[in-house]
Short mmCIF file of C-alpha atoms and ligand atoms in Angstrom, two decimals:
data_model
loop_
_atom_site.label_atom_id
_atom_site.label_comp_id
_atom_site.label_asym_id
_atom_site.label_seq_id
_atom_site.Cartn_x
_atom_site.Cartn_y
_atom_site.Cartn_z
CA MET A 1 -0.24 0.21 -0.14
CA ASN A 2 1.29 3.85 -0.75
CA LYS A 3 1.02 6.08 2.15
CA PRO A 4 -2.18 5.49 3.26
CA LEU A 5 -4.55 8.41 3.15
CA ILE A 6 -6.57 9.31 6.38
CA LEU A 7 -9.66 11.57 6.15
CA ILE A 8 -10.01 13.57 9.81
CA VAL A 9 -13.61 14.55 10.56
CA GLU A 10 -13.51 16.84 13.20
CA ASP A 11 -15.19 20.21 13.93
CA ASP A 12 -12.88 21.22 16.77
CA PRO A 13 -9.35 22.96 15.36
CA PRO A 14 -7.10 22.02 18.26
CA ILE A 15 -8.28 18.57 18.03
CA ARG A 16 -8.11 18.36 14.74
CA ASN A 17 -4.35 19.99 14.47
CA LEU A 18 -3.47 17.26 17.26
CA ILE A 19 -4.47 14.56 14.53
CA SER A 20 -3.33 16.05 11.34
CA VAL A 21 0.68 16.53 13.01
CA ALA A 22 0.36 13.12 14.53
CA LEU A 23 -0.49 12.06 11.16
CA ASP A 24 2.60 14.18 9.56
CA ILE A 25 5.07 12.60 11.64
CA HIS A 26 4.01 9.03 11.10
CA GLY A 27 4.07 9.03 7.25
CA TYR A 28 0.36 9.70 6.65
CA ARG A 29 -1.20 11.36 4.40
CA HIS A 30 -4.62 13.02 5.34
CA LEU A 31 -7.59 15.21 4.73
CA THR A 32 -10.04 17.00 6.97
CA ALA A 33 -13.49 18.41 7.17
CA ALA A 34 -15.03 20.12 9.91
CA ASP A 35 -18.75 18.79 9.46
CA ALA A 36 -20.69 16.51 7.82
CA ALA A 37 -21.27 18.04 4.53
CA GLY A 38 -17.79 18.37 4.43
CA ALA A 39 -16.51 14.63 5.42
CA ILE A 40 -19.53 13.06 2.74
CA LEU A 41 -17.61 15.34 0.11
CA GLU A 42 -14.17 14.26 1.02
CA ALA A 43 -15.14 10.93 1.84
CA SER A 44 -16.79 10.48 -1.96
CA SER A 45 -14.22 12.43 -3.64
CA HIS A 46 -11.17 10.77 -3.00
CA ASN A 47 -11.99 7.46 -1.22
CA PRO A 48 -9.76 7.68 1.71
CA ASP A 49 -8.40 4.32 3.82
CA ILE A 50 -9.84 5.31 6.70
CA LEU A 51 -12.13 7.75 7.95
CA LEU A 52 -11.66 9.31 11.61
CA LEU A 53 -15.11 10.56 12.65
CA ASP A 54 -16.29 12.55 15.59
CA LEU A 55 -19.55 12.02 15.98
CA GLY A 56 -20.78 15.69 17.80
CA LEU A 57 -20.68 17.69 14.26
CA PRO A 58 -22.35 20.99 13.95
CA ASP A 59 -24.65 20.05 10.61
CA LEU A 60 -25.82 16.32 11.35
CA ASP A 61 -24.74 13.88 13.51
CA GLY A 62 -21.83 11.80 12.98
CA VAL A 63 -23.68 8.44 13.35
CA GLU A 64 -25.79 9.45 10.51
CA VAL A 65 -22.65 10.25 8.47
CA ILE A 66 -21.42 6.67 9.36
CA ARG A 67 -24.75 5.51 7.74
CA LYS A 68 -25.02 7.50 4.62
CA ILE A 69 -21.29 6.56 3.69
CA ARG A 70 -22.11 2.98 4.61
CA SER A 71 -24.56 3.19 1.90
CA TRP A 72 -22.16 3.14 -0.72
CA SER A 73 -18.98 2.78 0.80
CA ASN A 74 -17.19 -0.07 2.99
CA MET A 75 -13.88 2.39 3.99
CA PRO A 76 -12.57 1.51 7.91
CA ILE A 77 -14.50 4.28 10.35
CA ILE A 78 -12.65 5.13 13.74
CA VAL A 79 -15.09 7.26 15.64
CA ILE A 80 -13.31 9.62 17.97
CA SER A 81 -15.85 11.03 20.67
CA ALA A 82 -16.23 12.63 24.01
CA ARG A 83 -19.65 10.34 23.97
CA SER A 84 -18.24 7.51 26.54
CA ASP A 85 -21.69 5.82 27.26
CA ASP A 86 -22.28 1.92 26.32
CA ARG A 87 -25.08 3.31 24.36
CA ASP A 88 -22.85 5.60 21.98
CA LYS A 89 -20.88 3.30 21.19
CA ILE A 90 -23.31 0.59 20.53
CA GLU A 91 -25.16 2.65 18.54
CA ALA A 92 -22.12 3.96 16.47
CA LEU A 93 -21.03 0.23 15.69
CA ASP A 94 -24.17 -0.79 14.75
CA ALA A 95 -24.47 2.01 12.15
CA GLY A 96 -21.34 0.18 10.84
CA ALA A 97 -18.16 2.16 12.46
CA ASP A 98 -15.09 -0.30 13.25
CA ASP A 99 -13.78 1.14 15.79
CA TYR A 100 -14.18 3.45 18.98
CA LEU A 101 -12.13 6.01 20.57
CA THR A 102 -13.15 8.54 23.46
CA LYS A 103 -11.59 11.57 24.38
CA PRO A 104 -9.70 11.98 25.70
CA PHE A 105 -7.54 9.98 23.46
CA SER A 106 -3.84 8.99 23.54
CA VAL A 107 -2.67 10.01 20.33
CA ASP A 108 -0.28 6.60 20.66
CA GLU A 109 -3.36 4.74 21.00
CA LEU A 110 -4.71 6.19 17.59
CA LEU A 111 -1.92 5.57 16.01
CA ALA A 112 -1.95 1.91 17.06
CA ARG A 113 -5.58 1.50 16.27
CA LEU A 114 -4.44 3.14 12.49
CA ARG A 115 -2.10 0.50 12.05
CA VAL A 116 -4.05 -2.65 13.50
CA THR A 117 -6.96 -0.83 10.68
CA LEU A 118 -4.43 -0.95 7.97
CA ARG A 119 -3.24 -4.32 8.69
CA ARG A 120 -6.76 -5.77 8.36
CA LEU A 121 -6.84 -3.94 4.70
CA ASN A 122 -3.60 -5.48 3.90
CA GLN A 123 -4.54 -8.71 4.72
CA ALA A 124 -7.79 -8.34 3.04
CA GLN A 125 -6.30 -7.05 -0.43
CA GLN A 126 -4.28 -10.46 -0.47
CA GLU A 127 -6.28 -12.48 0.21
CA ASN A 128 -8.58 -10.84 -3.01
CA PRO A 129 -5.17 -10.26 -5.36
CA GLU A 130 -5.91 -8.14 -8.44
CA THR A 131 -4.51 -10.73 -10.71
CA ALA A 132 -8.03 -12.79 -9.75
CA VAL A 133 -10.83 -12.82 -12.13
CA PHE A 134 -13.63 -10.92 -11.61
CA VAL A 135 -17.09 -12.34 -12.25
CA ASN A 136 -20.19 -9.93 -11.84
CA GLY A 137 -23.19 -11.74 -13.52
CA PRO A 138 -22.41 -12.18 -17.15
CA LEU A 139 -19.33 -10.17 -16.80
CA LYS A 140 -16.26 -11.54 -16.46
CA ILE A 141 -12.79 -9.59 -16.23
CA ASP A 142 -9.49 -11.89 -16.23
CA TYR A 143 -7.55 -9.10 -15.10
CA ALA A 144 -4.03 -11.64 -15.71
CA ALA A 145 -5.05 -12.06 -19.19
CA GLY A 146 -6.35 -8.35 -19.53
CA CYS A 147 -9.62 -9.26 -21.12
CA ALA A 148 -13.41 -9.40 -20.74
CA CYS A 149 -16.43 -11.47 -21.37
CA MET A 150 -19.99 -11.20 -21.62
CA ASN A 151 -21.70 -14.12 -21.49
CA GLY A 152 -18.75 -16.04 -22.45
CA GLU A 153 -18.10 -13.86 -25.41
CA GLU A 154 -15.32 -11.55 -25.98
CA LEU A 155 -15.83 -7.64 -25.24
CA HIS A 156 -13.71 -5.66 -28.26
CA LEU A 157 -12.84 -3.06 -25.79
CA THR A 158 -10.49 -0.44 -26.71
CA PRO A 159 -7.39 0.20 -23.43
CA ILE A 160 -9.17 2.96 -22.27
CA GLU A 161 -12.93 1.33 -22.36
CA TYR A 162 -11.02 -1.61 -20.49
CA LYS A 163 -9.65 -0.10 -17.93
CA LEU A 164 -12.65 1.94 -17.21
CA LEU A 165 -14.44 -1.03 -16.61
CA CYS A 166 -11.94 -2.25 -14.50
CA VAL A 167 -11.42 0.78 -12.23
CA LEU A 168 -15.74 0.08 -12.17
CA ALA A 169 -15.51 -3.78 -11.58
CA ARG A 170 -12.94 -3.23 -8.47
CA ASN A 171 -15.17 -1.05 -7.15
CA CYS A 172 -18.12 -2.81 -7.90
CA GLY A 173 -21.41 -1.56 -5.91
CA LYS A 174 -19.79 1.57 -5.06
CA VAL A 175 -20.28 5.56 -6.14
CA LEU A 176 -17.37 6.57 -8.23
CA THR A 177 -16.56 10.41 -8.46
CA HIS A 178 -15.72 11.53 -11.95
CA LYS A 179 -12.52 12.90 -10.41
CA TYR A 180 -11.67 9.48 -8.83
CA ILE A 181 -12.40 7.48 -11.93
CA THR A 182 -10.14 10.42 -14.34
CA ARG A 183 -7.34 9.92 -12.05
CA GLN A 184 -7.33 6.18 -12.08
CA VAL A 185 -7.92 6.00 -15.87
CA TRP A 186 -5.64 8.70 -16.87
CA GLY A 187 -3.74 9.98 -13.75
CA THR A 188 -5.05 13.33 -13.64
CA ALA A 189 -7.90 14.95 -13.37
CA TRP A 190 -8.19 17.65 -15.68
CA GLU A 191 -11.62 19.38 -16.55
CA ASN A 192 -11.36 17.73 -20.36
CA ASN A 193 -10.73 14.26 -18.78
CA VAL A 194 -13.79 14.56 -17.09
CA ALA A 195 -15.54 15.04 -20.70
CA SER A 196 -13.32 12.44 -22.20
CA LEU A 197 -15.18 10.30 -19.45
CA ARG A 198 -18.76 10.71 -20.69
CA VAL A 199 -17.67 9.82 -24.19
CA PHE A 200 -15.70 6.86 -23.30
CA MET A 201 -18.26 5.36 -20.75
CA ALA A 202 -20.95 6.12 -23.42
CA THR A 203 -19.47 3.90 -26.08
CA LEU A 204 -18.72 0.97 -22.94
CA ARG A 205 -22.10 1.40 -21.89
CA LYS A 206 -23.03 0.47 -25.81
CA LYS A 207 -20.81 -2.60 -26.06
CA LEU A 208 -21.87 -4.06 -22.78
CA GLU A 209 -25.61 -3.54 -23.94
CA SER A 210 -25.24 -4.55 -27.17
CA SER A 211 -24.42 -8.31 -25.41
CA GLY A 212 -27.47 -8.70 -23.49
CA ASN A 213 -26.48 -6.85 -20.71
CA GLN A 214 -27.63 -7.18 -17.17
CA VAL A 215 -24.61 -5.60 -15.42
CA GLU A 216 -25.53 -2.01 -15.43
CA ILE A 217 -23.54 0.97 -14.91
CA GLN A 218 -25.69 3.76 -13.52
CA THR A 219 -24.97 7.20 -13.51
CA HIS A 220 -25.39 9.29 -10.76
CA VAL A 221 -25.71 12.77 -12.01
CA GLY A 222 -23.12 15.56 -10.94
CA ILE A 223 -21.36 12.65 -8.75
CA GLY A 224 -20.06 10.00 -10.97
CA TYR A 225 -20.83 6.26 -11.92
CA ARG A 226 -21.92 3.03 -10.04
CA MET A 227 -21.28 -0.55 -11.28
CA THR A 228 -24.30 -2.65 -10.01
CA LYS A 229 -23.81 -6.03 -8.49
CA GLY A 230 -25.73 -8.48 -10.52
CA ALA A 231 -27.34 -9.30 -6.93
CA ASP A 232 -28.85 -5.40 -7.30
CA MET A 233 -30.40 -5.96 -9.98
CA1 LIG B 301 -17.21 17.82 17.93
#
């Protein structure tokens, strides 16, 4: 894994700075948000490796942020909250948080919990190596061979279309932002890439549909695209 990217969601500037500095020193990249709206925006546009989330946010309760993010992402969420009641912890964990740290917290403990979470992420990646074959209903992608089939028939894709399909498949079920996709496909996220993305997405869809498509690529207007899982249909 490259330098992990951590999203810090905290409305209290001193605590936000404390965490930012600690992450800087220990070689993590980080983004920050001071409210729920910022948290959801940053999480959806940057797909961070881990989300550190305060619950007492000015615009929306952190538990609601967990629920919203869980509707489209499995990113690990570690809650850092002053709420120390068992009930609060249970509510956050049931909503989909992976871990819970009570304020005041020790930075060393936070770093240790980040390491545990990253270890788990790395294990999960090793168990699902990218060289494997991806299957979603009638769609099959053989990453090692670099080809895709629909109902057993090879799809004739251009290199960009193939790359695009792989990015959607690797994140199957999740909404991916235009920025995220263009960065994965072209390595940059210029405005003209977003325009190209629309064109390539249209041709890719046509090829998927012409072979009796049960794999849908949904458009999320103003956000991006999502490949549905066969079971969602
Ligand atoms: Ca707070």
